[in-house]
mmCIF file of C-alpha atoms and ligand atoms in Angstrom:
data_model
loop_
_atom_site.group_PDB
_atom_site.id
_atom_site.type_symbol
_atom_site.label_atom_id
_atom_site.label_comp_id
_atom_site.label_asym_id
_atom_site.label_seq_id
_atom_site.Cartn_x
_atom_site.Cartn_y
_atom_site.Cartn_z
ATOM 1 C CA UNK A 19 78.881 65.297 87.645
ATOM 2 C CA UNK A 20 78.085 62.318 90.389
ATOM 3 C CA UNK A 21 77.402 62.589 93.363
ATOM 4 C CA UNK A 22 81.292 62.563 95.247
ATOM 5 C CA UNK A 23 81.978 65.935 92.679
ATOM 6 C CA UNK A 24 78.710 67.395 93.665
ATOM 7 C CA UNK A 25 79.099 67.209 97.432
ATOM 8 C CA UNK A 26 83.261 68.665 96.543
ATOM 9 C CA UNK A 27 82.043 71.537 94.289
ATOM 10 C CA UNK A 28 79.015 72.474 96.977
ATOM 11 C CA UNK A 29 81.555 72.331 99.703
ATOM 12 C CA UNK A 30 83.918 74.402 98.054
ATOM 13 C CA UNK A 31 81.421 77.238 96.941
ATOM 14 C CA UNK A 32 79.979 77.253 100.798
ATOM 15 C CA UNK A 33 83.200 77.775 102.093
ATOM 16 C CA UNK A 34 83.762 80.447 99.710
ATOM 17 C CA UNK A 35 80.496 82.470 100.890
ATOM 18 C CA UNK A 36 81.636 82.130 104.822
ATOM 19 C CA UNK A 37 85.160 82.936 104.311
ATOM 20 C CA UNK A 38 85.020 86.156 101.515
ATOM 21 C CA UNK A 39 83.287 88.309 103.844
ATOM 22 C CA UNK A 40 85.620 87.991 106.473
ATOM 23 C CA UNK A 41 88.576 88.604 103.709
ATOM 24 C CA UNK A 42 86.970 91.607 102.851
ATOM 25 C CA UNK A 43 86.630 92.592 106.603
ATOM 26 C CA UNK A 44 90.062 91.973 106.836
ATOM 27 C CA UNK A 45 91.254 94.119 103.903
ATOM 28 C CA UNK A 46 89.385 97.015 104.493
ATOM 29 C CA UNK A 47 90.924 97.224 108.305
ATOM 30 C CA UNK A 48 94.483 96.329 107.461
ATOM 31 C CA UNK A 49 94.936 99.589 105.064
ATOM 32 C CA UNK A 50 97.070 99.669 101.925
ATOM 33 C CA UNK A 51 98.072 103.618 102.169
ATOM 34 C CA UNK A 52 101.221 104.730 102.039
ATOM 35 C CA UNK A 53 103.436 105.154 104.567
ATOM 36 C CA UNK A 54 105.723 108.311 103.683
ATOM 37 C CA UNK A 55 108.436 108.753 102.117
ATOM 38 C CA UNK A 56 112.092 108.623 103.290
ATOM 39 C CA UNK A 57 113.344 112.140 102.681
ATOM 40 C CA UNK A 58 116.162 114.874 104.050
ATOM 41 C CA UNK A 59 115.672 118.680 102.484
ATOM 42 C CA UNK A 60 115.682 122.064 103.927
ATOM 43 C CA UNK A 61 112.985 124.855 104.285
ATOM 44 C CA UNK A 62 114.015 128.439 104.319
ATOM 45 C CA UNK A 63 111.596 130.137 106.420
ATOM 46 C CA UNK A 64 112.657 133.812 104.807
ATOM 47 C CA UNK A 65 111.623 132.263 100.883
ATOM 48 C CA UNK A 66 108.032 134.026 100.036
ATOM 49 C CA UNK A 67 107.059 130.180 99.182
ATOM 50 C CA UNK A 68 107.605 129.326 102.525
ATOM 51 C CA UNK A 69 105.569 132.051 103.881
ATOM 52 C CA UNK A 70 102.611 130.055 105.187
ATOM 53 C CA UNK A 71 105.129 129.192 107.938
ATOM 54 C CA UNK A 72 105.275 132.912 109.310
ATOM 55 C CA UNK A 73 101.969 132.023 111.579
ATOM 56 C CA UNK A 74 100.182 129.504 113.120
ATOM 57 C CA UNK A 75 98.605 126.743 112.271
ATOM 58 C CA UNK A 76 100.479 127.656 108.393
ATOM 59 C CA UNK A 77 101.889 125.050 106.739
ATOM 60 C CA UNK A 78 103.641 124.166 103.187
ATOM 61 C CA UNK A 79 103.899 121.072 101.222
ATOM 62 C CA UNK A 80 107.009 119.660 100.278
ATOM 63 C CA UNK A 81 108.581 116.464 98.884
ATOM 64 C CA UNK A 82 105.597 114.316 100.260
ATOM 65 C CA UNK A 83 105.393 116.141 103.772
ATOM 66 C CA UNK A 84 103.341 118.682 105.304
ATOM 67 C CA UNK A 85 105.584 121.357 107.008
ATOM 68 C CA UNK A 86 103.005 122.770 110.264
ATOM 69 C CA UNK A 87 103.783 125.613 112.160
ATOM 70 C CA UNK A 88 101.455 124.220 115.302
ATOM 71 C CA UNK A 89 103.462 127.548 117.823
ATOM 72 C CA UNK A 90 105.564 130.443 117.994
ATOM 73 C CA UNK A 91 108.482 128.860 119.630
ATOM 74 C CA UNK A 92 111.645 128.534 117.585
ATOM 75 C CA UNK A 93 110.874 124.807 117.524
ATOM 76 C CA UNK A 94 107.274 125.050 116.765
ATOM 77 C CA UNK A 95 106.918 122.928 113.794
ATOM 78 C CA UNK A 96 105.891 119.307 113.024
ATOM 79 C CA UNK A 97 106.394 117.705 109.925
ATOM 80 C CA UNK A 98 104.192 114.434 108.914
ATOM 81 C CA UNK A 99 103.847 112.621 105.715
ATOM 82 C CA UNK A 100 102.053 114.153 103.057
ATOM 83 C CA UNK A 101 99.584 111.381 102.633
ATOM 84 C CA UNK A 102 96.676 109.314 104.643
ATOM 85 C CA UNK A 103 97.667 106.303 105.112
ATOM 86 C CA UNK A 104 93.639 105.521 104.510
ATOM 87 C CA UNK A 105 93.945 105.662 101.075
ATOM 88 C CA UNK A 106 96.731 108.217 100.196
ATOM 89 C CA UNK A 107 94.335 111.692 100.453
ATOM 90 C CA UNK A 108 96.205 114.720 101.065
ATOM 91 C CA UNK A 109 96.011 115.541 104.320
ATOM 92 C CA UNK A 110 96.054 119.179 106.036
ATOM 93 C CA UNK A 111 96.446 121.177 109.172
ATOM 94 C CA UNK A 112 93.031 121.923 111.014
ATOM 95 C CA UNK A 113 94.243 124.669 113.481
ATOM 96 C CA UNK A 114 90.328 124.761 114.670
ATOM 97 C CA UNK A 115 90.843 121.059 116.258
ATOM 98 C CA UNK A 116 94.463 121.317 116.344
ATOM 99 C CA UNK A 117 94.653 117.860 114.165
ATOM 100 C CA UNK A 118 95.862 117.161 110.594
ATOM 101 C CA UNK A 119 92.285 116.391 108.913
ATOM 102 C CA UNK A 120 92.344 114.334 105.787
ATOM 103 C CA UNK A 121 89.628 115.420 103.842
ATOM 104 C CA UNK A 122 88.421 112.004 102.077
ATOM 105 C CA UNK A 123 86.586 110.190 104.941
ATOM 106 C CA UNK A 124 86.868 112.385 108.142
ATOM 107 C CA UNK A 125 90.371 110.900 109.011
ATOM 108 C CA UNK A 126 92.601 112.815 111.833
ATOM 109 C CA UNK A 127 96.240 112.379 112.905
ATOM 110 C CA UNK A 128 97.477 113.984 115.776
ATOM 111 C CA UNK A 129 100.638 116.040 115.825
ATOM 112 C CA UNK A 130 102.988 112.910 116.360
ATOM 113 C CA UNK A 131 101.156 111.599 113.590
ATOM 114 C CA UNK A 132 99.303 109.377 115.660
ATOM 115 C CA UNK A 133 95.502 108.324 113.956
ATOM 116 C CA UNK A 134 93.364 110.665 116.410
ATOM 117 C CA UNK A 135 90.166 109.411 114.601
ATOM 118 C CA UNK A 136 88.134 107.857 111.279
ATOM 119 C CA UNK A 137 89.455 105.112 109.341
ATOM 120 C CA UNK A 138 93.112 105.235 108.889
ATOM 121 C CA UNK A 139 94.486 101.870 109.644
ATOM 122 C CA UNK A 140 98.195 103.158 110.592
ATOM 123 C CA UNK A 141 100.115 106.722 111.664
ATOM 124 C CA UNK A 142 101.600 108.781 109.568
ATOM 125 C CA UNK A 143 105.275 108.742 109.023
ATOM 126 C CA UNK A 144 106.936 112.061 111.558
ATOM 127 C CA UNK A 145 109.799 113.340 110.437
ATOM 128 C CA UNK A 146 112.449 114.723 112.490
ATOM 129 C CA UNK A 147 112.736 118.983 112.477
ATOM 130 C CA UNK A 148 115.725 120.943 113.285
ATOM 131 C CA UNK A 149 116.037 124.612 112.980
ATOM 132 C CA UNK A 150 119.403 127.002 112.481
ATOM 133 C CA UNK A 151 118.459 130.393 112.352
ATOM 134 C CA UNK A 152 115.830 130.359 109.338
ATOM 135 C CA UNK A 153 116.536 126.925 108.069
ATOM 136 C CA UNK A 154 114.533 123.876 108.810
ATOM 137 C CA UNK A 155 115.667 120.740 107.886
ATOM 138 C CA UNK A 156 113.572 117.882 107.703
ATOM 139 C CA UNK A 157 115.006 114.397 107.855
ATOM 140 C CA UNK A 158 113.451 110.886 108.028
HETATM 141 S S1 FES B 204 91.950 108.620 102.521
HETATM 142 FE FE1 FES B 204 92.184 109.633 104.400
HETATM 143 S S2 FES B 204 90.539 108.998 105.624
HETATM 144 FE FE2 FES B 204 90.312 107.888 103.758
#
């Protein structure tokens, strides 16, 4: 190696050790989660499986979204994506702080799915909910 290569290789590798940390800095914040599915289904609130919806702060699972009863009004129901979009953890309703808690790294989402707190980089995907007599339908 002369001396030109030297000075190009040393350089090269210094620029390497100021730029990775910041790449890393920037990966971790940007988030690679996912976002939530695209979806349109219907929830019978009579079905036993459905059940958890019967009283607050109950919720279901279904096709990638958690179903929340979050009041007793007819309306009372969110539905969010299933997933953090931290790193894809399966998040739940917390009816103590009145949040959807991923249980990974402390995340929380708010009802609008809204990050609330902890490290999720984005929101959660909210899905529109209608209701005809005991029939929810989720659509988003
Ligand atoms: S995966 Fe949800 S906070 Fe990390």
């Amino acid at each position: 190696m002369n001396r030109k290569d030297f000075f190009k290789t040393t350089a090269l590798a210094l620029a390497g050790i100021a730029i990775g940390p910041a790449l890393i800095e920037s990966c971790s914040k940007s988030g690679t989660g996912p976002q939530g599915p695209t979806v349109n289904f219907t929830v019978d609130l009579n079905a036993s499986a459905n059940a958890a919806l019967a009283n607050m702060g109950g919720f279901i699972y279904s096709n990638g979204v958690i179903v929340t009863r979050i009041s007793t009004a007819a309306l009372g129901f969110v539905a969010l994506a299933q997933a953090c979009t931290h790193a894809g953890c399966t998040i739940a309703y917390n009816a103590a702080g009145m949040n959807f808690l991923c249980p990974c790294h402390g995340g929380t989402y708010d009802a609008n799915g809204n990050v609330s707190g902890g490290p999720p980089p984005n929101p959660v995907k909210s899905y529109a909910v209608t209701r005809v007599n005991s029939i929810l339908t989720i659509k988003g």
